[in-house]
PDB file of N, CA and C in Angstrom:
ATOM      1  N   MET W 268      21.142 -29.032 136.604  1.00  0.00           N
ATOM      2  CA  MET W 268      21.729 -29.410 137.868  1.00  0.00           C
ATOM      3  C   MET W 268      23.244 -29.520 137.680  1.00  0.00           C
ATOM      4  N   THR W 269      23.981 -28.939 138.589  1.00  0.00           N
ATOM      5  CA  THR W 269      25.438 -28.989 138.488  1.00  0.00           C
ATOM      6  C   THR W 269      25.967 -30.264 139.121  1.00  0.00           C
ATOM      7  N   ARG W 270      27.055 -30.695 138.592  1.00  0.00           N
ATOM      8  CA  ARG W 270      27.693 -31.911 139.094  1.00  0.00           C
ATOM      9  C   ARG W 270      28.476 -31.578 140.369  1.00  0.00           C
ATOM     10  N   PRO W 271      28.374 -32.423 141.415  1.00  0.00           N
ATOM     11  CA  PRO W 271      29.103 -32.153 142.651  1.00  0.00           C
ATOM     12  C   PRO W 271      30.615 -32.174 142.416  1.00  0.00           C
ATOM     13  N   THR W 272      31.319 -31.371 143.190  1.00  0.00           N
ATOM     14  CA  THR W 272      32.770 -31.328 143.106  1.00  0.00           C
ATOM     15  C   THR W 272      33.342 -32.622 143.686  1.00  0.00           C
ATOM     16  N   ARG W 273      34.270 -33.208 142.970  1.00  0.00           N
ATOM     17  CA  ARG W 273      34.906 -34.441 143.467  1.00  0.00           C
ATOM     18  C   ARG W 273      35.932 -34.072 144.526  1.00  0.00           C
ATOM     19  N   ARG W 274      35.814 -34.718 145.678  1.00  0.00           N
ATOM     20  CA  ARG W 274      36.737 -34.467 146.786  1.00  0.00           C
ATOM     21  C   ARG W 274      37.835 -35.516 146.783  1.00  0.00           C
ATOM     22  N   PRO W 275      39.013 -35.137 147.258  1.00  0.00           N
ATOM     23  CA  PRO W 275      40.055 -36.164 147.410  1.00  0.00           C
ATOM     24  C   PRO W 275      39.656 -37.125 148.521  1.00  0.00           C
ATOM     25  N   PRO W 276      40.082 -38.379 148.426  1.00  0.00           N
ATOM     26  CA  PRO W 276      39.724 -39.336 149.482  1.00  0.00           C
ATOM     27  C   PRO W 276      40.357 -38.947 150.814  1.00  0.00           C
ATOM     28  N   ALA W 277      39.693 -39.339 151.879  1.00  0.00           N
ATOM     29  CA  ALA W 277      40.212 -39.061 153.227  1.00  0.00           C
ATOM     30  C   ALA W 277      41.484 -39.869 153.458  1.00  0.00           C
ATOM     31  N   SER W 278      42.438 -39.270 154.131  1.00  0.00           N
ATOM     32  CA  SER W 278      43.659 -39.984 154.506  1.00  0.00           C
ATOM     33  C   SER W 278      43.439 -40.579 155.892  1.00  0.00           C
ATOM     34  N   HIS W 279      42.965 -41.821 155.916  1.00  0.00           N
ATOM     35  CA  HIS W 279      42.624 -42.441 157.188  1.00  0.00           C
ATOM     36  C   HIS W 279      43.862 -42.702 158.047  1.00  0.00           C
ATOM     37  N   ALA W 280      44.971 -43.049 157.431  1.00  0.00           N
ATOM     38  CA  ALA W 280      46.195 -43.282 158.208  1.00  0.00           C
ATOM     39  C   ALA W 280      46.634 -41.992 158.904  1.00  0.00           C
ATOM     40  N   ASN W 281      46.573 -40.881 158.193  1.00  0.00           N
ATOM     41  CA  ASN W 281      46.940 -39.588 158.775  1.00  0.00           C
ATOM     42  C   ASN W 281      45.965 -39.203 159.892  1.00  0.00           C
ATOM     43  N   ALA W 282      44.677 -39.386 159.653  1.00  0.00           N
ATOM     44  CA  ALA W 282      43.666 -39.045 160.656  1.00  0.00           C
ATOM     45  C   ALA W 282      43.843 -39.902 161.917  1.00  0.00           C
ATOM     46  N   ALA W 283      44.089 -41.201 161.741  1.00  0.00           N
ATOM     47  CA  ALA W 283      44.271 -42.090 162.896  1.00  0.00           C
ATOM     48  C   ALA W 283      45.496 -41.664 163.708  1.00  0.00           C
ATOM     49  N   HIS W 284      46.554 -41.292 163.032  1.00  0.00           N
ATOM     50  CA  HIS W 284      47.756 -40.838 163.734  1.00  0.00           C
ATOM     51  C   HIS W 284      47.482 -39.556 164.526  1.00  0.00           C
ATOM     52  N   ARG W 285      46.778 -38.604 163.904  1.00  0.00           N
ATOM     53  CA  ARG W 285      46.434 -37.350 164.598  1.00  0.00           C
ATOM     54  C   ARG W 285      45.598 -37.620 165.836  1.00  0.00           C
ATOM     55  N   MET W 286      44.660 -38.564 165.739  1.00  0.00           N
ATOM     56  CA  MET W 286      43.803 -38.879 166.887  1.00  0.00           C
ATOM     57  C   MET W 286      44.585 -39.564 167.998  1.00  0.00           C
ATOM     58  N   GLN W 287      45.547 -40.407 167.643  1.00  0.00           N
ATOM     59  CA  GLN W 287      46.338 -41.084 168.667  1.00  0.00           C
ATOM     60  C   GLN W 287      47.223 -40.105 169.432  1.00  0.00           C
ATOM     61  N   THR W 288      47.611 -39.009 168.789  1.00  0.00           N
ATOM     62  CA  THR W 288      48.430 -38.011 169.483  1.00  0.00           C
ATOM     63  C   THR W 288      47.580 -37.079 170.345  1.00  0.00           C
ATOM     64  N   ALA W 289      46.263 -37.117 170.174  1.00  0.00           N
ATOM     65  CA  ALA W 289      45.348 -36.298 170.978  1.00  0.00           C
ATOM     66  C   ALA W 289      44.125 -37.142 171.355  1.00  0.00           C
ATOM     67  N   PRO W 290      44.304 -38.172 172.191  1.00  0.00           N
ATOM     68  CA  PRO W 290      43.193 -39.062 172.554  1.00  0.00           C
ATOM     69  C   PRO W 290      41.993 -38.283 173.107  1.00  0.00           C
ATOM     70  N   GLY W 291      40.803 -38.716 172.691  1.00  0.00           N
ATOM     71  CA  GLY W 291      39.572 -38.106 173.173  1.00  0.00           C
ATOM     72  C   GLY W 291      39.135 -36.869 172.412  1.00  0.00           C
ATOM     73  N   THR W 292      39.965 -36.369 171.505  1.00  0.00           N
ATOM     74  CA  THR W 292      39.630 -35.169 170.735  1.00  0.00           C
ATOM     75  C   THR W 292      38.946 -35.570 169.430  1.00  0.00           C
ATOM     76  N   TRP W 293      37.768 -34.997 169.195  1.00  0.00           N
ATOM     77  CA  TRP W 293      37.048 -35.272 167.948  1.00  0.00           C
ATOM     78  C   TRP W 293      37.755 -34.565 166.794  1.00  0.00           C
ATOM     79  N   ILE W 294      37.997 -35.297 165.720  1.00  0.00           N
ATOM     80  CA  ILE W 294      38.677 -34.772 164.535  1.00  0.00           C
ATOM     81  C   ILE W 294      37.806 -35.017 163.312  1.00  0.00           C
ATOM     82  N   HIS W 295      37.703 -33.996 162.457  1.00  0.00           N
ATOM     83  CA  HIS W 295      36.941 -34.124 161.213  1.00  0.00           C
ATOM     84  C   HIS W 295      37.673 -35.076 160.282  1.00  0.00           C
ATOM     85  N   ILE W 296      36.964 -36.076 159.784  1.00  0.00           N
ATOM     86  CA  ILE W 296      37.555 -37.062 158.886  1.00  0.00           C
ATOM     87  C   ILE W 296      37.225 -36.735 157.437  1.00  0.00           C
ATOM     88  N   THR W 297      35.957 -36.567 157.145  1.00  0.00           N
ATOM     89  CA  THR W 297      35.519 -36.313 155.776  1.00  0.00           C
ATOM     90  C   THR W 297      34.089 -35.785 155.794  1.00  0.00           C
ATOM     91  N   THR W 298      33.616 -35.334 154.646  1.00  0.00           N
ATOM     92  CA  THR W 298      32.240 -34.872 154.496  1.00  0.00           C
ATOM     93  C   THR W 298      31.645 -35.536 153.259  1.00  0.00           C
ATOM     94  N   HIS W 299      30.398 -35.984 153.388  1.00  0.00           N
ATOM     95  CA  HIS W 299      29.716 -36.668 152.283  1.00  0.00           C
ATOM     96  C   HIS W 299      28.441 -35.921 151.913  1.00  0.00           C
ATOM     97  N   PRO W 300      28.113 -35.894 150.628  1.00  0.00           N
ATOM     98  CA  PRO W 300      26.848 -35.269 150.229  1.00  0.00           C
ATOM     99  C   PRO W 300      25.634 -36.091 150.684  1.00  0.00           C
ATOM    100  N   ALA W 301      25.802 -37.411 150.807  1.00  0.00           N
ATOM    101  CA  ALA W 301      24.699 -38.281 151.206  1.00  0.00           C
ATOM    102  C   ALA W 301      24.900 -38.784 152.638  1.00  0.00           C
ATOM    103  N   ARG W 302      23.850 -38.690 153.432  1.00  0.00           N
ATOM    104  CA  ARG W 302      23.914 -39.112 154.841  1.00  0.00           C
ATOM    105  C   ARG W 302      24.303 -40.584 154.980  1.00  0.00           C
ATOM    106  N   TYR W 303      23.751 -41.451 154.122  1.00  0.00           N
ATOM    107  CA  TYR W 303      24.048 -42.874 154.245  1.00  0.00           C
ATOM    108  C   TYR W 303      25.530 -43.159 154.003  1.00  0.00           C
ATOM    109  N   SER W 304      26.180 -42.384 153.160  1.00  0.00           N
ATOM    110  CA  SER W 304      27.620 -42.557 152.933  1.00  0.00           C
ATOM    111  C   SER W 304      28.403 -42.187 154.188  1.00  0.00           C
ATOM    112  N   ALA W 305      28.000 -41.113 154.844  1.00  0.00           N
ATOM    113  CA  ALA W 305      28.652 -40.698 156.088  1.00  0.00           C
ATOM    114  C   ALA W 305      28.432 -41.750 157.177  1.00  0.00           C
ATOM    115  N   GLN W 306      27.226 -42.299 157.269  1.00  0.00           N
ATOM    116  CA  GLN W 306      26.932 -43.339 158.254  1.00  0.00           C
ATOM    117  C   GLN W 306      27.789 -44.577 157.999  1.00  0.00           C
ATOM    118  N   ASN W 307      27.970 -44.923 156.731  1.00  0.00           N
ATOM    119  CA  ASN W 307      28.787 -46.071 156.364  1.00  0.00           C
ATOM    120  C   ASN W 307      30.248 -45.841 156.753  1.00  0.00           C
ATOM    121  N   THR W 308      30.767 -44.651 156.488  1.00  0.00           N
ATOM    122  CA  THR W 308      32.152 -44.336 156.848  1.00  0.00           C
ATOM    123  C   THR W 308      32.342 -44.412 158.360  1.00  0.00           C
ATOM    124  N   ALA W 309      31.410 -43.849 159.121  1.00  0.00           N
ATOM    125  CA  ALA W 309      31.498 -43.883 160.582  1.00  0.00           C
ATOM    126  C   ALA W 309      31.476 -45.324 161.099  1.00  0.00           C
ATOM    127  N   ALA W 310      30.624 -46.151 160.543  1.00  0.00           N
ATOM    128  CA  ALA W 310      30.549 -47.553 160.958  1.00  0.00           C
ATOM    129  C   ALA W 310      31.850 -48.288 160.632  1.00  0.00           C
ATOM    130  N   ARG W 311      32.431 -48.000 159.484  1.00  0.00           N
ATOM    131  CA  ARG W 311      33.690 -48.645 159.084  1.00  0.00           C
ATOM    132  C   ARG W 311      34.841 -48.218 159.998  1.00  0.00           C
ATOM    133  N   ILE W 312      34.797 -47.000 160.506  1.00  0.00           N
ATOM    134  CA  ILE W 312      35.823 -46.553 161.454  1.00  0.00           C
ATOM    135  C   ILE W 312      35.661 -47.302 162.772  1.00  0.00           C
ATOM    136  N   ARG W 313      34.438 -47.352 163.288  1.00  0.00           N
ATOM    137  CA  ARG W 313      34.191 -48.007 164.577  1.00  0.00           C
ATOM    138  C   ARG W 313      34.561 -49.483 164.558  1.00  0.00           C
ATOM    139  N   THR W 314      34.324 -50.155 163.436  1.00  0.00           N
ATOM    140  CA  THR W 314      34.569 -51.596 163.347  1.00  0.00           C
ATOM    141  C   THR W 314      35.922 -51.932 162.728  1.00  0.00           C
ATOM    142  N   ALA W 315      36.746 -50.916 162.497  1.00  0.00           N
ATOM    143  CA  ALA W 315      38.103 -51.074 161.951  1.00  0.00           C
ATOM    144  C   ALA W 315      38.118 -51.740 160.581  1.00  0.00           C
ATOM    145  N   GLN W 316      37.096 -51.481 159.773  1.00  0.00           N
ATOM    146  CA  GLN W 316      37.123 -51.978 158.406  1.00  0.00           C
ATOM    147  C   GLN W 316      38.126 -51.192 157.564  1.00  0.00           C
ATOM    148  N   TYR W 317      38.498 -50.008 158.046  1.00  0.00           N
ATOM    149  CA  TYR W 317      39.652 -49.299 157.507  1.00  0.00           C
ATOM    150  C   TYR W 317      40.810 -49.708 158.406  1.00  0.00           C
ATOM    151  N   GLU W 318      41.849 -50.264 157.848  1.00  0.00           N
ATOM    152  CA  GLU W 318      42.975 -50.807 158.611  1.00  0.00           C
ATOM    153  C   GLU W 318      43.585 -49.804 159.593  1.00  0.00           C
ATOM    154  N   ALA W 319      43.568 -48.537 159.245  1.00  0.00           N
ATOM    155  CA  ALA W 319      44.180 -47.509 160.096  1.00  0.00           C
ATOM    156  C   ALA W 319      43.534 -47.422 161.479  1.00  0.00           C
ATOM    157  N   TYR W 320      42.288 -47.883 161.611  1.00  0.00           N
ATOM    158  CA  TYR W 320      41.562 -47.744 162.870  1.00  0.00           C
ATOM    159  C   TYR W 320      41.535 -49.022 163.708  1.00  0.00           C
ATOM    160  N   ALA W 321      42.429 -49.949 163.426  1.00  0.00           N
ATOM    161  CA  ALA W 321      42.489 -51.198 164.190  1.00  0.00           C
ATOM    162  C   ALA W 321      43.120 -50.939 165.559  1.00  0.00           C
ATOM    163  N   PRO W 322      42.719 -51.693 166.553  1.00  0.00           N
ATOM    164  CA  PRO W 322      41.707 -52.742 166.557  1.00  0.00           C
ATOM    165  C   PRO W 322      40.303 -52.146 166.657  1.00  0.00           C
ATOM    166  N   ALA W 323      39.322 -52.944 166.288  1.00  0.00           N
ATOM    167  CA  ALA W 323      37.933 -52.501 166.357  1.00  0.00           C
ATOM    168  C   ALA W 323      37.619 -52.058 167.778  1.00  0.00           C
ATOM    169  N   GLY W 324      36.934 -50.943 167.907  1.00  0.00           N
ATOM    170  CA  GLY W 324      36.558 -50.419 169.214  1.00  0.00           C
ATOM    171  C   GLY W 324      37.529 -49.393 169.778  1.00  0.00           C
ATOM    172  N   ALA W 325      38.667 -49.210 169.127  1.00  0.00           N
ATOM    173  CA  ALA W 325      39.648 -48.242 169.623  1.00  0.00           C
ATOM    174  C   ALA W 325      39.279 -46.812 169.238  1.00  0.00           C
ATOM    175  N   TYR W 326      38.351 -46.666 168.299  1.00  0.00           N
ATOM    176  CA  TYR W 326      37.929 -45.344 167.836  1.00  0.00           C
ATOM    177  C   TYR W 326      36.415 -45.237 167.915  1.00  0.00           C
ATOM    178  N   GLU W 327      35.925 -44.070 168.255  1.00  0.00           N
ATOM    179  CA  GLU W 327      34.501 -43.755 168.179  1.00  0.00           C
ATOM    180  C   GLU W 327      34.319 -42.881 166.945  1.00  0.00           C
ATOM    181  N   ALA W 328      33.168 -42.968 166.332  1.00  0.00           N
ATOM    182  CA  ALA W 328      32.881 -42.126 165.172  1.00  0.00           C
ATOM    183  C   ALA W 328      31.432 -41.684 165.241  1.00  0.00           C
ATOM    184  N   ARG W 329      31.179 -40.472 164.741  1.00  0.00           N
ATOM    185  CA  ARG W 329      29.816 -39.937 164.721  1.00  0.00           C
ATOM    186  C   ARG W 329      29.658 -39.107 163.455  1.00  0.00           C
ATOM    187  N   ILE W 330      28.414 -38.843 163.111  1.00  0.00           N
ATOM    188  CA  ILE W 330      28.136 -37.982 161.961  1.00  0.00           C
ATOM    189  C   ILE W 330      27.494 -36.696 162.461  1.00  0.00           C
ATOM    190  N   GLN W 331      27.678 -35.633 161.701  1.00  0.00           N
ATOM    191  CA  GLN W 331      27.117 -34.327 162.047  1.00  0.00           C
ATOM    192  C   GLN W 331      26.561 -33.699 160.778  1.00  0.00           C
ATOM    193  N   PRO W 332      25.244 -33.538 160.692  1.00  0.00           N
ATOM    194  CA  PRO W 332      24.670 -32.897 159.507  1.00  0.00           C
ATOM    195  C   PRO W 332      25.094 -31.425 159.416  1.00  0.00           C
ATOM    196  N   THR W 333      25.343 -30.968 158.203  1.00  0.00           N
ATOM    197  CA  THR W 333      25.577 -29.561 157.933  1.00  0.00           C
ATOM    198  C   THR W 333      24.386 -29.083 157.112  1.00  0.00           C
ATOM    199  N   GLU W 334      24.450 -27.870 156.592  1.00  0.00           N
ATOM    200  CA  GLU W 334      23.321 -27.370 155.802  1.00  0.00           C
ATOM    201  C   GLU W 334      23.068 -28.206 154.552  1.00  0.00           C
ATOM    202  N   THR W 335      24.130 -28.670 153.911  1.00  0.00           N
ATOM    203  CA  THR W 335      23.956 -29.373 152.637  1.00  0.00           C
ATOM    204  C   THR W 335      24.575 -30.766 152.606  1.00  0.00           C
ATOM    205  N   GLU W 336      25.392 -31.129 153.606  1.00  0.00           N
ATOM    206  CA  GLU W 336      26.091 -32.406 153.588  1.00  0.00           C
ATOM    207  C   GLU W 336      26.103 -33.020 154.989  1.00  0.00           C
ATOM    208  N   THR W 337      26.842 -34.111 155.139  1.00  0.00           N
ATOM    209  CA  THR W 337      26.990 -34.748 156.441  1.00  0.00           C
ATOM    210  C   THR W 337      28.470 -35.011 156.696  1.00  0.00           C
ATOM    211  N   ALA W 338      28.971 -34.499 157.804  1.00  0.00           N
ATOM    212  CA  ALA W 338      30.383 -34.634 158.160  1.00  0.00           C
ATOM    213  C   ALA W 338      30.579 -35.848 159.062  1.00  0.00           C
ATOM    214  N   VAL W 339      31.763 -36.442 158.976  1.00  0.00           N
ATOM    215  CA  VAL W 339      32.141 -37.570 159.824  1.00  0.00           C
ATOM    216  C   VAL W 339      33.268 -37.106 160.746  1.00  0.00           C
ATOM    217  N   TYR W 340      33.095 -37.351 162.041  1.00  0.00           N
ATOM    218  CA  TYR W 340      34.107 -37.038 163.042  1.00  0.00           C
ATOM    219  C   TYR W 340      34.449 -38.324 163.779  1.00  0.00           C
ATOM    220  N   ALA W 341      35.679 -38.430 164.238  1.00  0.00           N
ATOM    221  CA  ALA W 341      36.091 -39.601 165.005  1.00  0.00           C
ATOM    222  C   ALA W 341      37.064 -39.178 166.087  1.00  0.00           C
ATOM    223  N   ARG W 342      37.221 -40.047 167.094  1.00  0.00           N
ATOM    224  CA  ARG W 342      38.210 -39.804 168.143  1.00  0.00           C
ATOM    225  C   ARG W 342      38.773 -41.136 168.608  1.00  0.00           C
ATOM    226  N   TYR W 343      40.007 -41.083 169.063  1.00  0.00           N
ATOM    227  CA  TYR W 343      40.698 -42.260 169.578  1.00  0.00           C
ATOM    228  C   TYR W 343      40.386 -42.396 171.055  1.00  0.00           C
ATOM    229  N   ILE W 344      39.900 -43.554 171.445  1.00  0.00           N
ATOM    230  CA  ILE W 344      39.613 -43.797 172.857  1.00  0.00           C
ATOM    231  C   ILE W 344      40.537 -44.860 173.432  1.00  0.00           C
ATOM    232  N   GLY W 345      41.360 -45.457 172.582  1.00  0.00           N
ATOM    233  CA  GLY W 345      42.351 -46.430 173.030  1.00  0.00           C
ATOM    234  C   GLY W 345      41.887 -47.855 172.877  1.00  0.00           C
ATOM    235  N   ALA W 346      42.835 -48.718 172.644  1.00  0.00           N
ATOM    236  CA  ALA W 346      42.523 -50.140 172.472  1.00  0.00           C
ATOM    237  C   ALA W 346      41.980 -50.738 173.753  1.00  0.00           C
ATOM    238  N   ALA W 347      42.392 -50.214 174.902  1.00  0.00           N
ATOM    239  CA  ALA W 347      41.927 -50.748 176.188  1.00  0.00           C
ATOM    240  C   ALA W 347      40.433 -50.523 176.378  1.00  0.00           C
ATOM    241  N   ALA W 348      39.875 -49.491 175.749  1.00  0.00           N
ATOM    242  CA  ALA W 348      38.454 -49.169 175.901  1.00  0.00           C
ATOM    243  C   ALA W 348      37.560 -50.257 175.337  1.00  0.00           C
ATOM    244  N   GLN W 349      38.044 -51.005 174.386  1.00  0.00           N
ATOM    245  CA  GLN W 349      37.202 -52.026 173.766  1.00  0.00           C
ATOM    246  C   GLN W 349      36.865 -53.176 174.704  1.00  0.00           C
ATOM    247  N   ASN W 350      37.699 -53.413 175.715  1.00  0.00           N
ATOM    248  CA  ASN W 350      37.400 -54.509 176.645  1.00  0.00           C
ATOM    249  C   ASN W 350      37.110 -54.007 178.064  1.00  0.00           C
ATOM    250  N   GLY W 351      36.806 -52.700 178.194  1.00  0.00           N
ATOM    251  CA  GLY W 351      36.409 -52.142 179.467  1.00  0.00           C
ATOM    252  C   GLY W 351      37.540 -51.795 180.399  1.00  0.00           C
ATOM    253  N   SER W 352      38.741 -51.927 179.975  1.00  0.00           N
ATOM    254  CA  SER W 352      39.918 -51.619 180.787  1.00  0.00           C
ATOM    255  C   SER W 352      40.107 -50.118 180.894  1.00  0.00           C
ATOM    256  N   THR W 353      40.685 -49.633 181.960  1.00  0.00           N
ATOM    257  CA  THR W 353      40.977 -48.207 182.088  1.00  0.00           C
ATOM    258  C   THR W 353      42.461 -48.010 182.230  1.00  0.00           C
ATOM    259  N   GLU W 354      43.091 -47.598 181.137  1.00  0.00           N
ATOM    260  CA  GLU W 354      44.527 -47.348 181.151  1.00  0.00           C
ATOM    261  C   GLU W 354      44.819 -45.901 181.338  1.00  0.00           C
TER     262      GLU W 354
END
């Protein structure tokens, strides 16, 4: 069995900035070999456990299975979305 290729870590600050300049657009964040890792990353984005995605609720995140891995996508919906406001 071959060892998986090590990927560089995702640049969450860069990704958050890109999403803020294009609100509502889904952007690829990272890809994980294990589905549970992708689910964990998506949850951390939604709850702002990564500082770049603060405040919690300002970003949506989802996972998308590929043939061999699971990709994480996110989009900026705005801080106002977390409390039901429409800006």
